[in-house]
PDB file of C-alpha atoms and ligand atoms in Angstrom:
ATOM      1  CA  MET Z   1      -4.007  -5.371  -1.156  1.00 96.00           C
ATOM      2  CA  GLY Z   2      -4.457  -7.472  -4.290  1.00 96.00           C
ATOM      3  CA  THR Z   3      -6.402 -10.084  -2.304  1.00 95.00           C
ATOM      4  CA  GLU Z   4      -8.782  -7.452  -0.988  1.00 97.00           C
ATOM      5  CA  LEU Z   5      -9.263  -5.832  -4.405  1.00 98.00           C
ATOM      6  CA  VAL Z   6     -10.263  -9.208  -5.852  1.00 98.00           C
ATOM      7  CA  ARG Z   7     -12.659  -9.760  -2.943  1.00 97.00           C
ATOM      8  CA  GLU Z   8     -14.219  -6.278  -3.121  1.00 98.00           C
ATOM      9  CA  PHE Z   9     -14.766  -6.160  -6.892  1.00 98.00           C
ATOM     10  CA  THR Z  10     -16.076  -9.754  -6.931  1.00 98.00           C
ATOM     11  CA  GLN Z  11     -18.575  -8.893  -4.171  1.00 98.00           C
ATOM     12  CA  ARG Z  12     -19.762  -5.975  -6.297  1.00 98.00           C
ATOM     13  CA  GLY Z  13     -20.555  -8.331  -9.167  1.00 98.00           C
ATOM     14  CA  TYR Z  14     -17.521  -7.820 -11.422  1.00 98.00           C
ATOM     15  CA  HIS Z  15     -15.944 -10.769 -13.181  1.00 98.00           C
ATOM     16  CA  VAL Z  16     -12.461 -10.541 -11.689  1.00 98.00           C
ATOM     17  CA  THR Z  17      -9.274 -12.300 -12.769  1.00 98.00           C
ATOM     18  CA  GLY Z  18      -6.440 -12.118 -10.243  1.00 97.00           C
ATOM     19  CA  PHE Z  19      -2.824 -12.818 -11.131  1.00 97.00           C
ATOM     20  CA  ASP Z  20       0.238 -13.565  -9.060  1.00 95.00           C
ATOM     21  CA  ARG Z  21       3.779 -13.133 -10.354  1.00 95.00           C
ATOM     22  CA  PHE Z  22       3.898 -16.709 -11.642  1.00 96.00           C
ATOM     23  CA  ALA Z  23       0.860 -16.139 -13.858  1.00 96.00           C
ATOM     24  CA  VAL Z  24       1.963 -12.725 -15.098  1.00 98.00           C
ATOM     25  CA  ASP Z  25       5.277 -11.105 -14.271  1.00 98.00           C
ATOM     26  CA  VAL Z  26       4.454  -7.445 -14.828  1.00 98.00           C
ATOM     27  CA  THR Z  27       8.077  -6.680 -15.741  1.00 98.00           C
ATOM     28  CA  ASP Z  28       7.573  -8.828 -18.873  1.00 98.00           C
ATOM     29  CA  GLY Z  29       6.061  -6.389 -21.359  1.00 98.00           C
ATOM     30  CA  ALA Z  30       5.139  -8.991 -23.980  1.00 98.00           C
ATOM     31  CA  ARG Z  31       3.388 -11.176 -21.382  1.00 98.00           C
ATOM     32  CA  VAL Z  32       1.435  -8.204 -20.021  1.00 98.00           C
ATOM     33  CA  GLU Z  33       0.390  -7.152 -23.515  1.00 98.00           C
ATOM     34  CA  GLN Z  34      -0.700 -10.694 -24.466  1.00 98.00           C
ATOM     35  CA  THR Z  35      -2.638 -11.198 -21.213  1.00 98.00           C
ATOM     36  CA  LEU Z  36      -4.612  -7.988 -21.591  1.00 98.00           C
ATOM     37  CA  ALA Z  37      -5.263  -8.732 -25.264  1.00 98.00           C
ATOM     38  CA  ASP Z  38      -6.634 -12.184 -24.297  1.00 97.00           C
ATOM     39  CA  ILE Z  39      -8.865 -10.948 -21.477  1.00 97.00           C
ATOM     40  CA  ASP Z  40      -9.823  -7.559 -22.927  1.00 98.00           C
ATOM     41  CA  PRO Z  41     -10.627  -6.131 -19.470  1.00 98.00           C
ATOM     42  CA  ALA Z  42     -12.619  -2.976 -18.791  1.00 98.00           C
ATOM     43  CA  ILE Z  43     -10.507  -2.169 -15.719  1.00 98.00           C
ATOM     44  CA  VAL Z  44      -6.940  -3.100 -14.757  1.00 98.00           C
ATOM     45  CA  LEU Z  45      -5.859  -2.680 -11.121  1.00 98.00           C
ATOM     46  CA  ASN Z  46      -2.156  -2.920 -10.401  1.00 98.00           C
ATOM     47  CA  ALA Z  47      -1.366  -3.960  -6.836  1.00 98.00           C
ATOM     48  CA  ALA Z  48       1.944  -5.608  -7.802  1.00 98.00           C
ATOM     49  CA  ALA Z  49       5.037  -3.883  -6.499  1.00 97.00           C
ATOM     50  CA  TYR Z  50       8.633  -4.290  -5.505  1.00 97.00           C
ATOM     51  CA  ASN Z  51       8.172  -3.326  -1.842  1.00 95.00           C
ATOM     52  CA  GLN Z  52      11.513  -4.059  -0.166  1.00 96.00           C
ATOM     53  CA  VAL Z  53      12.393  -0.508   0.733  1.00 96.00           C
ATOM     54  CA  ASP Z  54      15.805  -1.256   2.278  1.00 96.00           C
ATOM     55  CA  VAL Z  55      16.898  -3.945  -0.193  1.00 97.00           C
ATOM     56  CA  ALA Z  56      16.078  -1.545  -3.029  1.00 98.00           C
ATOM     57  CA  GLU Z  57      19.065   0.594  -2.019  1.00 98.00           C
ATOM     58  CA  ASN Z  58      21.315  -2.270  -3.139  1.00 98.00           C
ATOM     59  CA  GLU Z  59      19.290  -3.154  -6.216  1.00 98.00           C
ATOM     60  CA  PRO Z  60      17.713   0.034  -7.560  1.00 98.00           C
ATOM     61  CA  ALA Z  61      17.384  -1.439 -11.054  1.00 98.00           C
ATOM     62  CA  ALA Z  62      15.139  -4.243  -9.750  1.00 98.00           C
ATOM     63  CA  ALA Z  63      12.997  -1.711  -7.880  1.00 98.00           C
ATOM     64  CA  PHE Z  64      12.741   0.412 -11.021  1.00 98.00           C
ATOM     65  CA  ALA Z  65      11.783  -2.619 -13.128  1.00 98.00           C
ATOM     66  CA  GLY Z  66       8.999  -3.665 -10.729  1.00 98.00           C
ATOM     67  CA  ASN Z  67       7.633  -0.272  -9.805  1.00 98.00           C
ATOM     68  CA  ALA Z  68       8.248   1.910 -12.866  1.00 98.00           C
ATOM     69  CA  LEU Z  69       8.903  -0.017 -16.090  1.00 98.00           C
ATOM     70  CA  ALA Z  70       6.219  -2.559 -15.136  1.00 98.00           C
ATOM     71  CA  VAL Z  71       3.721   0.296 -14.836  1.00 98.00           C
ATOM     72  CA  ARG Z  72       4.796   1.447 -18.291  1.00 98.00           C
ATOM     73  CA  ASN Z  73       4.063  -2.088 -19.573  1.00 98.00           C
ATOM     74  CA  LEU Z  74       0.618  -2.045 -17.986  1.00 98.00           C
ATOM     75  CA  ALA Z  75      -0.214   1.484 -19.146  1.00 98.00           C
ATOM     76  CA  LEU Z  76       0.766   0.719 -22.747  1.00 98.00           C
ATOM     77  CA  ALA Z  77      -1.244  -2.514 -22.708  1.00 98.00           C
ATOM     78  CA  CYS Z  78      -4.267  -0.704 -21.204  1.00 98.00           C
ATOM     79  CA  ARG Z  79      -4.082   1.821 -24.017  1.00 98.00           C
ATOM     80  CA  GLN Z  80      -4.191  -0.954 -26.586  1.00 98.00           C
ATOM     81  CA  VAL Z  81      -7.357  -2.520 -25.175  1.00 98.00           C
ATOM     82  CA  ASP Z  82      -8.875   0.766 -23.987  1.00 98.00           C
ATOM     83  CA  ALA Z  83      -9.005  -0.366 -20.350  1.00 98.00           C
ATOM     84  CA  ARG Z  84      -9.192   1.946 -17.354  1.00 98.00           C
ATOM     85  CA  PHE Z  85      -6.035   1.756 -15.297  1.00 98.00           C
ATOM     86  CA  VAL Z  86      -5.918   1.939 -11.512  1.00 98.00           C
ATOM     87  CA  HIS Z  87      -2.449   2.079 -10.034  1.00 98.00           C
ATOM     88  CA  PHE Z  88      -1.292   2.172  -6.404  1.00 98.00           C
ATOM     89  CA  SER Z  89       1.482   4.374  -5.138  1.00 98.00           C
ATOM     90  CA  THR Z  90       2.898   5.409  -1.815  1.00 98.00           C
ATOM     91  CA  ASP Z  91       3.249   8.077   0.869  1.00 98.00           C
ATOM     92  CA  TYR Z  92       7.018   7.614   0.376  1.00 98.00           C
ATOM     93  CA  VAL Z  93       6.911   9.920  -2.665  1.00 98.00           C
ATOM     94  CA  PHE Z  94       7.042  12.689  -0.030  1.00 98.00           C
ATOM     95  CA  ASP Z  95      10.032  13.678   2.103  1.00 97.00           C
ATOM     96  CA  GLY Z  96       8.093  13.891   5.361  1.00 97.00           C
ATOM     97  CA  THR Z  97       9.080  17.441   6.267  1.00 97.00           C
ATOM     98  CA  ALA Z  98       5.627  19.059   5.925  1.00 96.00           C
ATOM     99  CA  GLY Z  99       4.628  18.182   9.490  1.00 93.00           C
ATOM    100  CA  ARG Z 100       0.975  17.704   8.461  1.00 96.00           C
ATOM    101  CA  PRO Z 101      -0.898  15.136   6.366  1.00 97.00           C
ATOM    102  CA  TYR Z 102       0.065  15.358   2.693  1.00 98.00           C
ATOM    103  CA  THR Z 103      -2.468  16.390   0.065  1.00 98.00           C
ATOM    104  CA  GLU Z 104      -2.447  15.482  -3.615  1.00 98.00           C
ATOM    105  CA  GLU Z 105      -1.197  18.986  -4.446  1.00 98.00           C
ATOM    106  CA  ASP Z 106       1.926  18.723  -2.282  1.00 98.00           C
ATOM    107  CA  GLN Z 107       5.343  18.647  -3.904  1.00 98.00           C
ATOM    108  CA  THR Z 108       6.844  15.154  -4.167  1.00 98.00           C
ATOM    109  CA  HIS Z 109      10.424  14.597  -3.040  1.00 98.00           C
ATOM    110  CA  PRO Z 110      11.294  10.880  -2.814  1.00 98.00           C
ATOM    111  CA  GLN Z 111      14.070   9.892  -0.422  1.00 96.00           C
ATOM    112  CA  GLY Z 112      15.436   6.648  -1.853  1.00 97.00           C
ATOM    113  CA  ALA Z 113      15.443   4.034  -4.611  1.00 98.00           C
ATOM    114  CA  TYR Z 114      12.054   2.530  -3.732  1.00 98.00           C
ATOM    115  CA  ALA Z 115      10.424   5.949  -3.496  1.00 98.00           C
ATOM    116  CA  VAL Z 116      11.965   7.166  -6.772  1.00 98.00           C
ATOM    117  CA  SER Z 117      10.793   4.010  -8.541  1.00 98.00           C
ATOM    118  CA  LYS Z 118       7.234   4.443  -7.239  1.00 98.00           C
ATOM    119  CA  LEU Z 119       7.112   8.083  -8.320  1.00 98.00           C
ATOM    120  CA  ALA Z 120       8.423   7.053 -11.747  1.00 98.00           C
ATOM    121  CA  GLY Z 121       5.576   4.520 -11.919  1.00 98.00           C
ATOM    122  CA  GLU Z 122       3.071   7.327 -11.385  1.00 98.00           C
ATOM    123  CA  LEU Z 123       4.727   9.318 -14.165  1.00 98.00           C
ATOM    124  CA  TYR Z 124       4.614   6.393 -16.583  1.00 98.00           C
ATOM    125  CA  ALA Z 125       0.903   5.861 -15.920  1.00 98.00           C
ATOM    126  CA  GLN Z 126       0.297   9.562 -16.592  1.00 98.00           C
ATOM    127  CA  ALA Z 127       2.622   9.606 -19.605  1.00 98.00           C
ATOM    128  CA  TYR Z 128       0.799   6.918 -21.582  1.00 98.00           C
ATOM    129  CA  LEU Z 129      -2.809   7.303 -20.445  1.00 98.00           C
ATOM    130  CA  ASP Z 130      -5.131  10.313 -20.410  1.00 97.00           C
ATOM    131  CA  SER Z 131      -6.974   9.501 -17.214  1.00 97.00           C
ATOM    132  CA  PRO Z 132      -5.408   6.844 -15.003  1.00 98.00           C
ATOM    133  CA  LEU Z 133      -6.515   6.628 -11.362  1.00 98.00           C
ATOM    134  CA  ILE Z 134      -3.501   6.717  -9.053  1.00 98.00           C
ATOM    135  CA  VAL Z 135      -4.146   5.914  -5.400  1.00 98.00           C
ATOM    136  CA  ARG Z 136      -1.385   6.744  -2.942  1.00 98.00           C
ATOM    137  CA  THR Z 137      -1.603   4.852   0.309  1.00 98.00           C
ATOM    138  CA  SER Z 138       0.430   4.237   3.469  1.00 97.00           C
ATOM    139  CA  GLY Z 139       1.396   1.297   5.728  1.00 96.00           C
ATOM    140  CA  VAL Z 140      -1.078  -1.170   4.219  1.00 97.00           C
ATOM    141  CA  PHE Z 141      -2.262  -4.025   6.442  1.00 97.00           C
ATOM    142  CA  GLY Z 142      -4.707  -6.625   5.189  1.00 96.00           C
ATOM    143  CA  PRO Z 143      -5.793  -9.982   6.601  1.00 95.00           C
ATOM    144  CA  ALA Z 144      -4.062 -11.862   3.750  1.00 93.00           C
ATOM    145  CA  GLY Z 145      -0.777 -10.732   5.348  1.00 94.00           C
ATOM    146  CA  CYS Z 146      -1.189 -13.402   8.029  1.00 94.00           C
ATOM    147  CA  ARG Z 147      -0.486 -16.006   5.329  1.00 89.00           C
ATOM    148  CA  THR Z 148       2.338 -14.358   3.381  1.00 87.00           C
ATOM    149  CA  ASN Z 149       6.039 -14.466   4.183  1.00 83.00           C
ATOM    150  CA  ARG Z 150       6.408 -10.702   4.316  1.00 81.00           C
ATOM    151  CA  GLY Z 151       3.265 -10.244   6.397  1.00 90.00           C
ATOM    152  CA  ASN Z 152       2.626  -6.712   7.614  1.00 96.00           C
ATOM    153  CA  PHE Z 153       3.279  -4.586  10.704  1.00 96.00           C
ATOM    154  CA  VAL Z 154       0.477  -6.215  12.728  1.00 97.00           C
ATOM    155  CA  GLU Z 155       1.865  -9.679  12.038  1.00 96.00           C
ATOM    156  CA  VAL Z 156       5.389  -8.581  12.971  1.00 95.00           C
ATOM    157  CA  MET Z 157       4.103  -7.182  16.280  1.00 96.00           C
ATOM    158  CA  LEU Z 158       2.102 -10.341  17.086  1.00 96.00           C
ATOM    159  CA  ARG Z 159       5.136 -12.508  16.262  1.00 94.00           C
ATOM    160  CA  LEU Z 160       7.437 -10.423  18.462  1.00 95.00           C
ATOM    161  CA  ALA Z 161       4.916 -10.511  21.329  1.00 95.00           C
ATOM    162  CA  LYS Z 162       4.893 -14.301  21.099  1.00 93.00           C
ATOM    163  CA  SER Z 163       8.705 -14.381  21.405  1.00 93.00           C
ATOM    164  CA  GLY Z 164       8.504 -12.846  24.866  1.00 90.00           C
ATOM    165  CA  GLN Z 165      11.351 -10.418  24.119  1.00 90.00           C
ATOM    166  CA  PRO Z 166      11.045  -6.662  24.794  1.00 94.00           C
ATOM    167  CA  ILE Z 167       9.762  -4.877  21.702  1.00 96.00           C
ATOM    168  CA  ARG Z 168      11.129  -1.522  20.531  1.00 96.00           C
ATOM    169  CA  VAL Z 169       9.162   0.562  18.069  1.00 96.00           C
ATOM    170  CA  VAL Z 170       9.927   4.033  16.713  1.00 96.00           C
ATOM    171  CA  GLU Z 171       7.864   6.834  18.168  1.00 96.00           C
ATOM    172  CA  ASP Z 172       9.291   9.622  15.992  1.00 95.00           C
ATOM    173  CA  HIS Z 173       7.951   8.283  12.672  1.00 96.00           C
ATOM    174  CA  VAL Z 174       4.307   8.962  11.876  1.00 96.00           C
ATOM    175  CA  ALA Z 175       2.215   7.505   9.028  1.00 96.00           C
ATOM    176  CA  SER Z 176      -1.416   6.680   8.329  1.00 97.00           C
ATOM    177  CA  PRO Z 177      -1.593   2.862   8.409  1.00 98.00           C
ATOM    178  CA  THR Z 178      -4.309   1.758   6.027  1.00 98.00           C
ATOM    179  CA  TYR Z 179      -6.665  -1.203   6.391  1.00 98.00           C
ATOM    180  CA  ALA Z 180      -6.656  -3.006   3.042  1.00 98.00           C
ATOM    181  CA  PRO Z 181     -10.372  -4.004   2.902  1.00 98.00           C
ATOM    182  CA  ALA Z 182     -11.412  -0.381   3.581  1.00 98.00           C
ATOM    183  CA  LEU Z 183      -8.911   0.826   0.976  1.00 98.00           C
ATOM    184  CA  ALA Z 184     -10.262  -1.670  -1.580  1.00 98.00           C
ATOM    185  CA  ALA Z 185     -13.847  -0.514  -0.948  1.00 98.00           C
ATOM    186  CA  ARG Z 186     -12.912   3.202  -1.367  1.00 98.00           C
ATOM    187  CA  THR Z 187     -10.970   2.354  -4.531  1.00 98.00           C
ATOM    188  CA  ALA Z 188     -14.022   0.586  -5.972  1.00 98.00           C
ATOM    189  CA  ASP Z 189     -16.141   3.634  -5.048  1.00 98.00           C
ATOM    190  CA  LEU Z 190     -13.703   5.918  -6.905  1.00 98.00           C
ATOM    191  CA  VAL Z 191     -13.814   3.639  -9.958  1.00 98.00           C
ATOM    192  CA  GLU Z 192     -17.613   3.461  -9.931  1.00 98.00           C
ATOM    193  CA  HIS Z 193     -17.854   7.256  -9.655  1.00 97.00           C
ATOM    194  CA  ASN Z 194     -15.526   7.547 -12.662  1.00 97.00           C
ATOM    195  CA  HIS Z 195     -12.789   9.422 -10.827  1.00 98.00           C
ATOM    196  CA  SER Z 196      -9.310   9.737 -12.269  1.00 98.00           C
ATOM    197  CA  GLY Z 197      -6.133  11.560 -11.289  1.00 98.00           C
ATOM    198  CA  VAL Z 198      -4.277  11.207  -8.002  1.00 98.00           C
ATOM    199  CA  PHE Z 199      -6.154  10.381  -4.776  1.00 98.00           C
ATOM    200  CA  HIS Z 200      -4.786   9.776  -1.301  1.00 98.00           C
ATOM    201  CA  ILE Z 201      -6.336   6.973   0.757  1.00 98.00           C
ATOM    202  CA  GLY Z 202      -4.598   6.678   4.115  1.00 98.00           C
ATOM    203  CA  GLY Z 203      -5.844   5.410   7.435  1.00 96.00           C
ATOM    204  CA  GLY Z 204      -7.362   8.792   8.126  1.00 83.00           C
ATOM    205  CA  VAL Z 205      -5.485   9.668  11.307  1.00 91.00           C
ATOM    206  CA  PRO Z 206      -1.738  10.281  11.681  1.00 96.00           C
ATOM    207  CA  ILE Z 207      -0.271   7.886  14.221  1.00 97.00           C
ATOM    208  CA  SER Z 208       3.270   6.980  15.293  1.00 97.00           C
ATOM    209  CA  TRP Z 209       4.378   3.385  14.813  1.00 97.00           C
ATOM    210  CA  PHE Z 210       4.765   3.138  18.606  1.00 97.00           C
ATOM    211  CA  GLU Z 211       1.162   4.228  19.258  1.00 97.00           C
ATOM    212  CA  TYR Z 212      -0.009   1.904  16.484  1.00 97.00           C
ATOM    213  CA  ALA Z 213       1.804  -1.013  18.177  1.00 97.00           C
ATOM    214  CA  LYS Z 214       0.029  -0.131  21.444  1.00 97.00           C
ATOM    215  CA  LEU Z 215      -3.345  -0.263  19.641  1.00 96.00           C
ATOM    216  CA  ILE Z 216      -2.495  -3.672  18.198  1.00 97.00           C
ATOM    217  CA  PHE Z 217      -1.560  -5.133  21.576  1.00 97.00           C
ATOM    218  CA  ALA Z 218      -4.645  -3.626  23.236  1.00 96.00           C
ATOM    219  CA  GLY Z 219      -6.866  -5.071  20.484  1.00 95.00           C
ATOM    220  CA  ALA Z 220      -5.194  -8.493  20.749  1.00 96.00           C
ATOM    221  CA  GLY Z 221      -5.356  -8.513  24.564  1.00 95.00           C
ATOM    222  CA  LEU Z 222      -1.559  -8.813  24.822  1.00 96.00           C
ATOM    223  CA  ASN Z 223       0.742  -7.052  27.216  1.00 95.00           C
ATOM    224  CA  PRO Z 224       4.335  -7.426  25.989  1.00 96.00           C
ATOM    225  CA  GLU Z 225       7.164  -5.183  27.160  1.00 96.00           C
ATOM    226  CA  LEU Z 226       6.900  -2.381  24.575  1.00 97.00           C
ATOM    227  CA  ARG Z 227       9.462   0.428  24.558  1.00 95.00           C
ATOM    228  CA  PRO Z 228       9.665   3.511  22.370  1.00 96.00           C
ATOM    229  CA  THR Z 229      12.752   4.078  20.245  1.00 95.00           C
ATOM    230  CA  ASN Z 230      13.657   6.588  17.532  1.00 94.00           C
ATOM    231  CA  GLU Z 231      15.376   6.805  14.168  1.00 90.00           C
ATOM    232  CA  ARG Z 232      18.687   7.738  15.752  1.00 88.00           C
ATOM    233  CA  GLU Z 233      18.748   4.411  17.677  1.00 88.00           C
ATOM    234  CA  TYR Z 234      17.018   2.363  14.982  1.00 87.00           C
ATOM    235  CA  ARG Z 235      18.854   3.047  11.706  1.00 88.00           C
ATOM    236  CA  THR Z 236      17.555   1.599   8.450  1.00 93.00           C
ATOM    237  CA  VAL Z 237      19.412   1.334   5.128  1.00 95.00           C
ATOM    238  CA  ALA Z 238      16.882   3.473   3.273  1.00 94.00           C
ATOM    239  CA  ARG Z 239      15.859   6.952   4.343  1.00 93.00           C
ATOM    240  CA  ARG Z 240      12.155   7.126   5.165  1.00 94.00           C
ATOM    241  CA  PRO Z 241       9.886  10.159   5.503  1.00 95.00           C
ATOM    242  CA  LYS Z 242       9.412  10.958   9.193  1.00 95.00           C
ATOM    243  CA  PHE Z 243       5.848  12.190   8.848  1.00 96.00           C
ATOM    244  CA  SER Z 244       4.148  10.637   5.846  1.00 96.00           C
ATOM    245  CA  ALA Z 245       0.485  10.632   6.873  1.00 97.00           C
ATOM    246  CA  LEU Z 246      -1.872  11.229   3.960  1.00 98.00           C
ATOM    247  CA  SER Z 247      -4.838  13.595   3.945  1.00 98.00           C
ATOM    248  CA  ASN Z 248      -8.095  11.979   2.787  1.00 98.00           C
ATOM    249  CA  GLY Z 249      -9.628  15.424   2.201  1.00 98.00           C
ATOM    250  CA  LYS Z 250      -9.952  15.076  -1.581  1.00 98.00           C
ATOM    251  CA  LEU Z 251     -11.443  11.582  -1.192  1.00 98.00           C
ATOM    252  CA  GLU Z 252     -14.067  12.788   1.268  1.00 97.00           C
ATOM    253  CA  LEU Z 253     -14.853  15.877  -0.848  1.00 98.00           C
ATOM    254  CA  ALA Z 254     -15.553  13.433  -3.694  1.00 97.00           C
ATOM    255  CA  GLY Z 255     -18.312  11.969  -1.508  1.00 97.00           C
ATOM    256  CA  ILE Z 256     -16.482   8.747  -0.608  1.00 98.00           C
ATOM    257  CA  ALA Z 257     -17.025   7.397   2.920  1.00 97.00           C
ATOM    258  CA  PRO Z 258     -14.353   8.298   5.509  1.00 97.00           C
ATOM    259  CA  MET Z 259     -11.915   5.573   6.481  1.00 98.00           C
ATOM    260  CA  PRO Z 260     -12.633   3.665   9.714  1.00 97.00           C
ATOM    261  CA  SER Z 261     -10.867   4.725  12.917  1.00 95.00           C
ATOM    262  CA  MET Z 262      -7.531   3.009  13.606  1.00 95.00           C
ATOM    263  CA  ALA Z 263      -9.011   1.198  16.610  1.00 94.00           C
ATOM    264  CA  ASP Z 264     -11.891  -0.162  14.486  1.00 96.00           C
ATOM    265  CA  ALA Z 265      -9.527  -1.079  11.638  1.00 97.00           C
ATOM    266  CA  VAL Z 266      -7.243  -3.030  13.975  1.00 97.00           C
ATOM    267  CA  LYS Z 267     -10.268  -4.744  15.547  1.00 96.00           C
ATOM    268  CA  SER Z 268     -11.578  -5.724  12.087  1.00 97.00           C
ATOM    269  CA  TYR Z 269      -8.130  -6.974  11.089  1.00 97.00           C
ATOM    270  CA  LEU Z 270      -7.825  -9.179  14.156  1.00 97.00           C
ATOM    271  CA  ALA Z 271     -11.339 -10.594  13.627  1.00 96.00           C
ATOM    272  CA  ALA Z 272     -10.660 -11.334   9.931  1.00 96.00           C
ATOM    273  CA  ARG Z 273      -7.319 -12.882  10.897  1.00 95.00           C
ATOM    274  CA  GLU Z 274      -9.083 -15.226  13.340  1.00 93.00           C
ATOM    275  CA  GLU Z 275     -11.453 -16.283  10.560  1.00 93.00           C
ATOM    276  CA  ILE Z 276      -8.542 -17.015   8.212  1.00 93.00           C
ATOM    277  CA  LEU Z 277      -6.685 -19.020  10.846  1.00 91.00           C
ATOM    278  CA  ASN Z 278      -9.916 -20.944  11.671  1.00 90.00           C
ATOM    279  CA  GLY Z 279     -10.517 -21.586   7.981  1.00 87.00           C
ATOM    280  CA  THR Z 280     -13.866 -19.734   7.978  1.00 86.00           C
ATOM    281  CA  ARG Z 281     -12.776 -16.899   5.655  1.00 82.00           C
TER     282      ARG Z 281
HETATM  283  N1  NAP L   1       2.570  -2.331   2.161  1.00 53.65           N
HETATM  284  C1  NAP L   1       2.660  -1.045   2.421  1.00 53.65           C
HETATM  285  O1  NAP L   1       2.913  -0.645   3.552  1.00 53.65           O
HETATM  286  C2  NAP L   1       2.438  -0.031   1.337  1.00 53.65           C
HETATM  287  C3  NAP L   1       2.537   1.335   1.650  1.00 53.65           C
HETATM  288  C4  NAP L   1       2.321   2.277   0.645  1.00 53.65           C
HETATM  289  C5  NAP L   1       2.016   1.857  -0.638  1.00 53.65           C
HETATM  290  N2  NAP L   1       1.943   0.540  -0.914  1.00 53.65           N
HETATM  291  C6  NAP L   1       1.626   0.140  -2.293  1.00 53.65           C
HETATM  292  O2  NAP L   1       0.449  -0.634  -2.288  1.00 53.65           O
HETATM  293  C7  NAP L   1       0.498  -1.593  -3.335  1.00 53.65           C
HETATM  294  C8  NAP L   1       0.197  -2.985  -2.791  1.00 53.65           C
HETATM  295  O3  NAP L   1       1.152  -3.304  -1.798  1.00 53.65           O
HETATM  296  P1  NAP L   1       0.991  -4.555  -0.821  1.00 53.65           P
HETATM  297  O4  NAP L   1       1.182  -4.071   0.552  1.00 53.65           O
HETATM  298  O5  NAP L   1      -0.227  -5.332  -1.153  1.00 53.65           O
HETATM  299  O6  NAP L   1       2.294  -5.354  -1.267  1.00 53.65           O
HETATM  300  P2  NAP L   1       2.674  -6.898  -1.144  1.00 53.65           P
HETATM  301  O7  NAP L   1       1.897  -7.538  -0.055  1.00 53.65           O
HETATM  302  O8  NAP L   1       4.155  -6.950  -1.139  1.00 53.65           O
HETATM  303  O9  NAP L   1       2.127  -7.463  -2.519  1.00 53.65           O
HETATM  304  C9  NAP L   1       2.730  -7.159  -3.725  1.00 53.65           C
HETATM  305  C10 NAP L   1       2.468  -8.301  -4.655  1.00 53.65           C
HETATM  306  O10 NAP L   1       3.085  -8.013  -5.912  1.00 53.65           O
HETATM  307  C11 NAP L   1       3.694  -9.198  -6.362  1.00 53.65           C
HETATM  308  N3  NAP L   1       4.745  -8.856  -7.300  1.00 53.65           N
HETATM  309  C12 NAP L   1       5.945  -8.299  -7.057  1.00 53.65           C
HETATM  310  N4  NAP L   1       6.641  -8.175  -8.196  1.00 53.65           N
HETATM  311  C13 NAP L   1       5.850  -8.665  -9.177  1.00 53.65           C
HETATM  312  C14 NAP L   1       6.030  -8.826 -10.566  1.00 53.65           C
HETATM  313  N5  NAP L   1       7.157  -8.443 -11.175  1.00 53.65           N
HETATM  314  N6  NAP L   1       5.022  -9.361 -11.296  1.00 53.65           N
HETATM  315  C15 NAP L   1       3.888  -9.748 -10.693  1.00 53.65           C
HETATM  316  N7  NAP L   1       3.660  -9.647  -9.370  1.00 53.65           N
HETATM  317  C16 NAP L   1       4.644  -9.097  -8.632  1.00 53.65           C
HETATM  318  C17 NAP L   1       4.232  -9.837  -5.112  1.00 53.65           C
HETATM  319  O11 NAP L   1       4.519 -11.181  -5.349  1.00 53.65           O
HETATM  320  P3  NAP L   1       5.605 -11.961  -4.426  1.00 53.65           P
HETATM  321  O12 NAP L   1       4.950 -12.071  -3.075  1.00 53.65           O
HETATM  322  O13 NAP L   1       5.777 -13.229  -5.149  1.00 53.65           O
HETATM  323  O14 NAP L   1       6.820 -11.079  -4.397  1.00 53.65           O
HETATM  324  C18 NAP L   1       3.053  -9.630  -4.177  1.00 53.65           C
HETATM  325  O15 NAP L   1       2.091 -10.637  -4.362  1.00 53.65           O
HETATM  326  C19 NAP L   1       1.882  -1.431  -3.972  1.00 53.65           C
HETATM  327  O16 NAP L   1       1.782  -0.571  -5.084  1.00 53.65           O
HETATM  328  C20 NAP L   1       2.686  -0.761  -2.890  1.00 53.65           C
HETATM  329  O17 NAP L   1       3.778  -0.021  -3.406  1.00 53.65           O
HETATM  330  C21 NAP L   1       2.134  -0.424   0.040  1.00 53.65           C
END
């Protein structure tokens, strides 16, 4: 997501400085404070996160440092330089029992260490700043994922297809996978329209991970042996919300363009991925 935010804001004419963890570790409060004092930015976007949902169950303090205390560092530093703060959060703040896409008014009920730490991050942003913008999103996939170790769901599916083994994907978990470039563009629109508070930006349509995998293979022209499974057969360390799709209703009411369809998003991803692998992007 960070890659796409840099790209989107740069295209819109902003002078953007991007940081990775080696330039600024956001858990280091003094470093964050010094960096913001040096740059004196108008806007700070925080796409850094501790995202290892299962590992977090064994190291909740690390998750809390990266997702909560780091947000406190950023919020305090933003207050000092009077910068607007844009922070990203997750559909995992919900328990997944609503059975319909979650709105910003829905009660949060995180299910594990990662989810608790992300909700705490939201609270820290709201505790220290009057009007932060908090964007909750879901299942992010951006072209930069084809170059990172962790990748994203599309990359995992393409890798598994290459292995020739049968692929099993859960059909009883539903989310709203979100195309990072479209998310970055809607975030920039929210910023430019001076919105604050909590906004949901999900892929727009609830879809099971199994159906999403089918879309990916159709888009990539692949035909691996894909079988549905479920959470009973495929246990993970961390509990995850079963239905965590996000409603974009508030976003669209604010006059921001709807998100692209899943089929179009996957098509765009695969095209951008080709460009990256060919060295033309
Ligand atoms: N990915 C999803 O499915 C998803 C779903 C819902 C919400 N979100 C939220 O969306 C936001 C962006 O996620 P993403 O998918 O772009 O995640 P990502 O690909 O894992 O990127 C996170 C980045 O943060 C960096 N980072 C981690 N700890 C850091 C630290 N202490 N200081 C500085 N940088 C640090 C990571 O560096 P390293 O690579 O060196 O670790 C990585 O570059 C996060 O707030 C995440 O919680 C993501």
